[in-house]
Amino acid sequence: MPKILVTGGAGYIGSVTTHYLLKRGFEVIVVDDLSRGHRENIALSGVAPANFHQMRLQQTGALTPLLSGVDAVVHFAAYIAVGESTREPALYYSNNVGGTLSLLEAMARQNVKRLVFSSTAAVYGDPVKVPIPEDARIGPVSPYGDSKAMVEKVLAALDRYRGLKNVTLRYFNACGAEPEANLGEAHDPETHLIPLLFKAAVTGEPIMIFGNDYPTSDGTCVRDYIHIGDLAAAHVAALDHLMGGGDSHAFNVGTGVGFTVMEVLKAVEKVTGKIVPYRIADRRDGDAAELVADSSQLRSKLKWEPKRSGLEEIVGDAWRYFEEMSAVKG
Ligand code: UDP
């Protein structure tokens, strides 16, 4: 049974992927410092308490023994907020780049040669062509995107000179929830559109729509929303590829279909049966008008297809999770 080390397994995407890896029969060890993840996600994903290690990735010495006998690493642990990264750039470089360099050093010490890396559509900055092909120019416009692009460069060098086989997955907009494990999106503070639309619907406090003067059908930004289940499945496919001796590659993970902020708002109103109050605010720093994935290489090389990423299925799963969490919190 392959042994996989997952960093950031207490987070949103990491916990759902861990759940899928365990279902697939892999042995999984999770490392997470819990600075942004949630301890309860460990148990929900199905990881045994003994296989969870609360640890910062910068602790190379402590990390190294955990990598003994590991067949591959899936590396999620990172800070993810574009806005925060513009206010605290050093934090993003030290956590996202510094943490990864330490992980790569620990992997090298234990001769672990396979890695799946969480990257982002933010590495493309303002894309020249949409849908964005996987070989498009890299040009991040935020420290967050830049921190991911820097790691991608390091991985290319380690592949070339040290034989580290790696699959980079550039996520578009991860959303939805995994009802079978009761795992979903719960960032604190929340910055993502769908949970904030629910909050507005429930509290009556208007959500701010960041700009309605973009060159799109209704003036609001277009994004490619990908269900967390489909996104997690892409990681399993990437691992299978590497375990089968596959080569390094960067893939986009998205559906190829974009929705405006107002279209998502309407879907939330339909699913919840509630009015979503909103106000139009200024554009948010660092937002591109349109980010839609061309995932044709992921489809052809890894035989991946989105299966649950219809907008209403995404919003429906996310809404059930949101309601359950609200009931738990009271
Ligand atoms: N958005 C918005 N109001 C909010 C949060 C998000 O109008 O309170 C917009 C944001 O400008 C973007 C889209 O919703 O166009 C998705 O944003 P999110 O932060 O969810 O993901 P991102 O695209 O930044 O990864």
Short mmCIF file of C-alpha atoms and ligand atoms in Angstrom, two decimals:
data_model
loop_
_atom_site.label_atom_id
_atom_site.label_comp_id
_atom_site.label_asym_id
_atom_site.label_seq_id
_atom_site.Cartn_x
_atom_site.Cartn_y
_atom_site.Cartn_z
CA MET A 1 0.00 0.00 0.00
CA PRO A 2 1.62 3.30 -1.05
CA LYS A 3 2.46 5.68 1.78
CA ILE A 4 1.63 9.33 1.14
CA LEU A 5 2.55 12.37 3.24
CA VAL A 6 0.05 15.23 2.95
CA THR A 7 1.01 18.72 4.12
CA GLY A 8 -1.88 21.03 4.98
CA GLY A 9 -4.25 18.09 5.44
CA ALA A 10 -6.32 19.99 8.01
CA GLY A 11 -7.29 22.60 5.41
CA TYR A 12 -10.19 22.70 2.97
CA ILE A 13 -8.70 21.07 -0.13
CA GLY A 14 -6.16 19.04 1.86
CA SER A 15 -8.75 17.37 4.08
CA VAL A 16 -11.04 16.36 1.21
CA THR A 17 -8.09 15.01 -0.79
CA THR A 18 -6.87 13.08 2.27
CA HIS A 19 -10.33 11.53 2.57
CA TYR A 20 -10.12 10.42 -1.09
CA LEU A 21 -6.60 9.02 -0.68
CA LEU A 22 -7.69 6.94 2.30
CA LYS A 23 -10.70 5.68 0.34
CA ARG A 24 -8.31 4.74 -2.45
CA GLY A 25 -6.46 2.51 0.03
CA PHE A 26 -3.34 4.64 0.50
CA GLU A 27 -1.67 5.03 3.89
CA VAL A 28 -1.72 8.75 4.71
CA ILE A 29 0.34 10.82 7.13
CA VAL A 30 -0.75 14.43 7.65
CA VAL A 31 1.48 17.33 8.66
CA ASP A 32 -0.25 20.64 9.48
CA ASP A 33 0.66 23.44 11.87
CA LEU A 34 -3.06 24.25 12.38
CA SER A 35 -2.31 27.96 11.92
CA ARG A 36 -5.10 28.09 9.31
CA GLY A 37 -6.48 24.54 9.19
CA HIS A 38 -8.99 22.93 11.53
CA ARG A 39 -8.13 20.09 13.92
CA GLU A 40 -11.58 18.51 13.46
CA ASN A 41 -10.89 18.04 9.73
CA ILE A 42 -8.25 15.44 10.61
CA ALA A 43 -10.80 13.07 12.14
CA LEU A 44 -13.45 13.91 9.53
CA SER A 45 -11.06 13.01 6.71
CA GLY A 46 -10.48 9.62 8.38
CA VAL A 47 -6.81 9.98 9.39
CA ALA A 48 -5.83 8.05 12.51
CA PRO A 49 -4.71 10.40 15.34
CA ALA A 50 -1.26 8.74 15.38
CA ASN A 51 -0.79 9.70 11.71
CA PHE A 52 -1.32 13.40 12.34
CA HIS A 53 1.65 15.61 13.22
CA GLN A 54 1.19 19.23 14.22
CA MET A 55 4.34 20.78 12.86
CA ARG A 56 5.62 23.71 10.82
CA LEU A 57 7.27 22.74 7.55
CA GLN A 58 10.27 24.89 8.45
CA GLN A 59 11.20 22.29 11.10
CA THR A 60 13.31 20.29 8.64
CA GLY A 61 14.87 18.10 11.35
CA ALA A 62 11.52 17.03 12.80
CA LEU A 63 9.96 16.57 9.35
CA THR A 64 12.72 14.33 8.00
CA PRO A 65 11.93 11.10 9.93
CA LEU A 66 8.26 11.38 8.95
CA LEU A 67 9.32 11.01 5.31
CA SER A 68 10.99 7.66 5.84
CA GLY A 69 9.41 5.10 3.51
CA VAL A 70 7.07 7.68 1.95
CA ASP A 71 6.30 7.07 -1.73
CA ALA A 72 4.99 10.55 -2.55
CA VAL A 73 4.13 13.90 -1.00
CA VAL A 74 1.01 15.98 -1.69
CA HIS A 75 1.87 19.52 -0.65
CA PHE A 76 -1.03 21.86 0.18
CA ALA A 77 0.28 23.75 3.21
CA ALA A 78 0.40 27.45 2.31
CA TYR A 79 -1.23 30.79 2.96
CA ILE A 80 -3.78 31.56 0.25
CA ALA A 81 -5.24 35.06 0.51
CA VAL A 82 -4.25 37.38 -2.33
CA GLY A 83 -5.22 40.53 -0.42
CA GLU A 84 -3.31 39.55 2.72
CA SER A 85 -0.25 38.76 0.60
CA THR A 86 -0.16 42.34 -0.67
CA ARG A 87 -0.15 43.60 2.94
CA GLU A 88 2.24 40.96 4.34
CA PRO A 89 4.46 39.88 1.44
CA ALA A 90 7.33 38.61 3.60
CA LEU A 91 4.95 36.28 5.45
CA TYR A 92 3.89 34.74 2.14
CA TYR A 93 7.41 34.23 0.85
CA SER A 94 8.66 32.82 4.14
CA ASN A 95 5.70 30.47 4.66
CA ASN A 96 4.98 29.40 1.08
CA VAL A 97 8.50 29.40 -0.38
CA GLY A 98 10.52 28.87 2.83
CA GLY A 99 8.22 26.07 4.04
CA THR A 100 8.44 24.32 0.67
CA LEU A 101 12.25 24.55 0.54
CA SER A 102 12.43 22.90 3.95
CA LEU A 103 10.02 20.17 2.84
CA LEU A 104 12.08 19.57 -0.31
CA GLU A 105 15.25 19.30 1.79
CA ALA A 106 13.61 16.73 4.10
CA MET A 107 12.37 14.79 1.04
CA ALA A 108 15.87 14.80 -0.46
CA ARG A 109 17.32 13.43 2.81
CA GLN A 110 14.89 10.49 2.61
CA ASN A 111 15.18 10.10 -1.17
CA VAL A 112 11.46 10.81 -1.75
CA LYS A 113 11.16 11.59 -5.47
CA ARG A 114 7.47 12.26 -6.14
CA LEU A 115 5.51 15.41 -5.34
CA VAL A 116 2.06 16.81 -6.16
CA PHE A 117 2.10 20.58 -5.64
CA SER A 118 -0.87 22.94 -5.06
CA SER A 119 -0.47 25.91 -7.32
CA THR A 120 -2.93 28.48 -8.53
CA ALA A 121 -4.38 30.31 -11.51
CA ALA A 122 -2.86 33.39 -9.83
CA VAL A 123 0.52 32.43 -11.37
CA TYR A 124 -0.86 33.70 -14.71
CA GLY A 125 -1.62 37.22 -13.41
CA ASP A 126 -3.65 39.02 -16.08
CA PRO A 127 -3.89 36.37 -18.78
CA VAL A 128 -3.43 37.31 -22.42
CA LYS A 129 -5.75 34.56 -23.64
CA VAL A 130 -8.87 33.07 -21.95
CA PRO A 131 -9.49 30.12 -21.48
CA ILE A 132 -5.91 30.03 -20.23
CA PRO A 133 -3.81 27.25 -21.77
CA GLU A 134 -1.46 25.34 -19.47
CA ASP A 135 1.59 26.64 -21.32
CA ALA A 136 0.55 30.31 -21.01
CA ARG A 137 3.07 32.88 -19.81
CA ILE A 138 3.64 32.93 -16.03
CA GLY A 139 3.30 36.51 -14.72
CA PRO A 140 1.83 36.72 -11.21
CA VAL A 141 0.56 40.10 -10.01
CA SER A 142 0.46 39.38 -6.26
CA PRO A 143 2.99 38.09 -3.72
CA TYR A 144 0.73 35.06 -3.23
CA GLY A 145 0.83 34.17 -6.93
CA ASP A 146 4.53 34.96 -7.03
CA SER A 147 5.26 32.66 -4.08
CA LYS A 148 3.62 29.78 -5.97
CA ALA A 149 5.41 30.66 -9.24
CA MET A 150 8.74 30.67 -7.38
CA VAL A 151 8.11 27.16 -6.07
CA GLU A 152 7.17 26.01 -9.57
CA LYS A 153 10.59 27.22 -10.75
CA VAL A 154 12.39 25.40 -7.96
CA LEU A 155 10.50 22.20 -8.81
CA ALA A 156 11.53 22.47 -12.47
CA ALA A 157 15.19 22.72 -11.39
CA LEU A 158 14.91 19.79 -8.98
CA ASP A 159 13.30 17.70 -11.68
CA ARG A 160 16.09 18.51 -14.10
CA TYR A 161 19.03 18.12 -11.77
CA ARG A 162 17.77 15.73 -9.06
CA GLY A 163 15.07 13.68 -10.77
CA LEU A 164 12.21 14.95 -8.56
CA LYS A 165 9.06 13.99 -10.47
CA ASN A 166 6.35 16.50 -9.76
CA VAL A 167 2.84 17.37 -10.86
CA THR A 168 1.78 20.97 -10.33
CA LEU A 169 -1.97 21.56 -10.18
CA ARG A 170 -3.00 25.17 -10.83
CA TYR A 171 -6.36 25.55 -9.15
CA PHE A 172 -9.05 27.86 -10.39
CA ASN A 173 -11.87 28.64 -7.89
CA ALA A 174 -12.19 25.75 -5.44
CA CYS A 175 -15.66 25.62 -3.92
CA GLY A 176 -18.49 23.35 -2.79
CA ALA A 177 -18.26 20.72 -0.06
CA GLU A 178 -17.88 16.97 0.38
CA PRO A 179 -21.09 15.80 2.07
CA GLU A 180 -19.96 12.18 2.55
CA ALA A 181 -17.23 13.39 4.96
CA ASN A 182 -18.94 16.59 6.16
CA LEU A 183 -15.93 18.58 4.95
CA GLY A 184 -16.20 22.04 3.44
CA GLU A 185 -14.98 25.58 3.31
CA ALA A 186 -14.54 27.43 6.61
CA HIS A 187 -11.84 30.07 6.35
CA ASP A 188 -11.36 32.60 9.11
CA PRO A 189 -11.67 35.35 8.10
CA GLU A 190 -13.70 34.20 5.10
CA THR A 191 -12.80 35.98 1.85
CA HIS A 192 -14.38 33.64 -0.70
CA LEU A 193 -17.45 34.50 -2.70
CA ILE A 194 -19.87 31.62 -2.11
CA PRO A 195 -19.70 31.47 1.73
CA LEU A 196 -19.92 35.27 1.82
CA LEU A 197 -23.06 35.18 -0.37
CA PHE A 198 -24.61 32.70 2.12
CA LYS A 199 -23.68 34.96 5.00
CA ALA A 200 -25.37 37.93 3.30
CA ALA A 201 -28.48 35.83 2.56
CA VAL A 202 -28.74 34.70 6.18
CA THR A 203 -27.84 37.91 8.01
CA GLY A 204 -29.32 40.47 5.63
CA GLU A 205 -25.98 42.35 5.73
CA PRO A 206 -25.15 43.21 2.09
CA ILE A 207 -22.13 41.60 0.43
CA MET A 208 -19.78 43.95 -1.40
CA ILE A 209 -19.46 43.12 -5.09
CA PHE A 210 -15.96 44.15 -6.10
CA GLY A 211 -16.53 46.12 -9.29
CA ASN A 212 -19.20 46.07 -12.02
CA ASP A 213 -17.25 47.85 -14.71
CA TYR A 214 -15.14 44.94 -15.99
CA PRO A 215 -15.33 44.06 -19.70
CA THR A 216 -17.61 41.04 -19.05
CA SER A 217 -21.28 40.30 -19.87
CA ASP A 218 -22.65 42.06 -16.75
CA GLY A 219 -19.52 43.96 -15.66
CA THR A 220 -18.62 41.64 -12.76
CA CYS A 221 -15.60 39.30 -12.74
CA VAL A 222 -15.74 35.89 -14.37
CA ARG A 223 -14.29 32.86 -12.56
CA ASP A 224 -14.10 29.13 -13.21
CA TYR A 225 -15.69 27.42 -10.18
CA ILE A 226 -14.50 23.87 -9.55
CA HIS A 227 -16.17 21.51 -7.09
CA ILE A 228 -13.86 20.39 -4.27
CA GLY A 229 -14.66 16.74 -5.10
CA ASP A 230 -13.49 17.19 -8.69
CA LEU A 231 -10.42 19.06 -7.48
CA ALA A 232 -9.53 16.33 -4.96
CA ALA A 233 -9.99 13.71 -7.70
CA ALA A 234 -7.37 15.55 -9.80
CA HIS A 235 -4.84 14.97 -6.98
CA VAL A 236 -5.57 11.25 -6.91
CA ALA A 237 -5.11 11.14 -10.70
CA ALA A 238 -1.82 13.08 -10.37
CA LEU A 239 -0.55 10.61 -7.76
CA ASP A 240 -1.52 7.63 -9.91
CA HIS A 241 0.39 9.25 -12.78
CA LEU A 242 3.53 9.69 -10.68
CA MET A 243 3.29 6.25 -9.05
CA GLY A 244 3.04 4.79 -12.55
CA GLY A 245 6.37 6.40 -13.47
CA GLY A 246 4.82 9.46 -15.16
CA ASP A 247 6.76 12.60 -15.95
CA SER A 248 6.60 16.06 -14.40
CA HIS A 249 3.83 18.33 -15.66
CA ALA A 250 1.82 21.44 -14.76
CA PHE A 251 -1.96 21.21 -15.25
CA ASN A 252 -4.85 23.63 -14.89
CA VAL A 253 -7.74 22.37 -12.78
CA GLY A 254 -10.97 24.03 -13.88
CA THR A 255 -14.11 23.30 -15.88
CA GLY A 256 -13.48 25.62 -18.84
CA VAL A 257 -16.76 27.43 -18.12
CA GLY A 258 -16.84 30.79 -16.36
CA PHE A 259 -19.57 32.53 -14.36
CA THR A 260 -19.86 36.17 -13.36
CA VAL A 261 -20.19 37.18 -9.71
CA MET A 262 -23.83 38.14 -10.39
CA GLU A 263 -24.54 34.72 -11.93
CA VAL A 264 -23.19 33.05 -8.79
CA LEU A 265 -25.32 35.39 -6.66
CA LYS A 266 -28.44 34.36 -8.64
CA ALA A 267 -27.55 30.66 -8.19
CA VAL A 268 -27.26 31.21 -4.43
CA GLU A 269 -30.69 32.89 -4.39
CA LYS A 270 -32.18 29.96 -6.32
CA VAL A 271 -30.64 27.24 -4.12
CA THR A 272 -31.28 28.93 -0.77
CA GLY A 273 -34.64 30.49 -1.63
CA LYS A 274 -33.36 33.69 -0.02
CA ILE A 275 -32.61 37.18 -1.33
CA VAL A 276 -28.90 38.08 -1.30
CA PRO A 277 -28.53 41.78 -0.48
CA TYR A 278 -25.52 43.40 -2.17
CA ARG A 279 -23.79 46.67 -2.87
CA ILE A 280 -21.39 47.50 -5.65
CA ALA A 281 -17.97 48.43 -4.26
CA ASP A 282 -14.62 49.36 -5.82
CA ARG A 283 -12.60 46.76 -7.65
CA ARG A 284 -10.45 44.56 -5.39
CA ASP A 285 -6.70 44.92 -5.79
CA GLY A 286 -5.20 42.12 -7.85
CA ASP A 287 -8.48 40.81 -9.38
CA ALA A 288 -8.26 39.84 -13.07
CA ALA A 289 -11.44 40.38 -15.11
CA GLU A 290 -11.68 36.79 -16.29
CA LEU A 291 -9.96 33.58 -15.17
CA VAL A 292 -11.14 30.45 -16.94
CA ALA A 293 -9.09 27.28 -17.33
CA ASP A 294 -8.19 25.37 -20.42
CA SER A 295 -7.71 21.97 -18.74
CA SER A 296 -7.35 19.97 -21.94
CA GLN A 297 -4.01 18.48 -20.89
CA LEU A 298 -5.38 17.32 -17.56
CA ARG A 299 -8.28 15.72 -19.42
CA SER A 300 -6.13 14.03 -22.05
CA LYS A 301 -3.04 13.04 -20.04
CA LEU A 302 -4.63 12.16 -16.67
CA LYS A 303 -8.09 11.19 -18.00
CA TRP A 304 -9.70 13.62 -15.56
CA GLU A 305 -13.19 15.06 -16.11
CA PRO A 306 -15.18 17.38 -13.84
CA LYS A 307 -18.28 15.47 -12.71
CA ARG A 308 -19.79 17.61 -9.95
CA SER A 309 -18.98 21.16 -11.02
CA GLY A 310 -22.37 22.34 -12.27
CA LEU A 311 -22.99 25.69 -10.54
CA GLU A 312 -26.16 24.51 -8.75
CA GLU A 313 -24.52 21.30 -7.49
CA ILE A 314 -21.58 23.32 -6.16
CA VAL A 315 -23.81 25.87 -4.45
CA GLY A 316 -26.16 23.12 -3.15
CA ASP A 317 -23.34 21.15 -1.50
CA ALA A 318 -21.77 24.32 -0.10
CA TRP A 319 -25.14 25.48 1.26
CA ARG A 320 -25.85 22.21 3.09
CA TYR A 321 -22.39 22.38 4.67
CA PHE A 322 -22.89 26.04 5.62
CA GLU A 323 -26.25 25.27 7.25
CA GLU A 324 -24.81 22.34 9.21
CA MET A 325 -21.88 24.42 10.43
CA SER A 326 -24.22 27.23 11.45
CA ALA A 327 -26.34 24.70 13.39
CA VAL A 328 -23.21 23.37 15.16
CA LYS A 329 -22.04 26.87 16.08
CA GLY A 330 -25.57 27.83 17.15
N1 UDP B 1 -15.93 38.76 -4.74
C1 UDP B 1 -16.81 39.80 -4.48
N2 UDP B 1 -17.13 40.08 -3.17
C2 UDP B 1 -16.61 39.38 -2.13
C3 UDP B 1 -15.72 38.30 -2.39
C4 UDP B 1 -15.42 38.02 -3.73
O1 UDP B 1 -17.30 40.49 -5.37
O2 UDP B 1 -16.93 39.69 -0.97
C5 UDP B 1 -15.59 38.46 -6.14
C6 UDP B 1 -14.10 38.62 -6.43
O3 UDP B 1 -13.82 39.93 -6.84
C7 UDP B 1 -13.88 37.60 -7.55
C8 UDP B 1 -14.91 36.52 -7.26
O4 UDP B 1 -15.86 37.09 -6.38
O5 UDP B 1 -14.19 38.17 -8.80
C9 UDP B 1 -14.30 35.30 -6.61
O6 UDP B 1 -13.52 35.73 -5.51
P1 UDP B 1 -12.91 34.74 -4.43
O7 UDP B 1 -12.25 35.59 -3.38
O8 UDP B 1 -13.97 33.79 -3.99
O9 UDP B 1 -11.84 33.90 -5.24
P2 UDP B 1 -10.56 34.37 -6.13
O10 UDP B 1 -11.09 34.57 -7.52
O11 UDP B 1 -9.98 35.59 -5.51
O12 UDP B 1 -9.67 33.19 -6.04
#
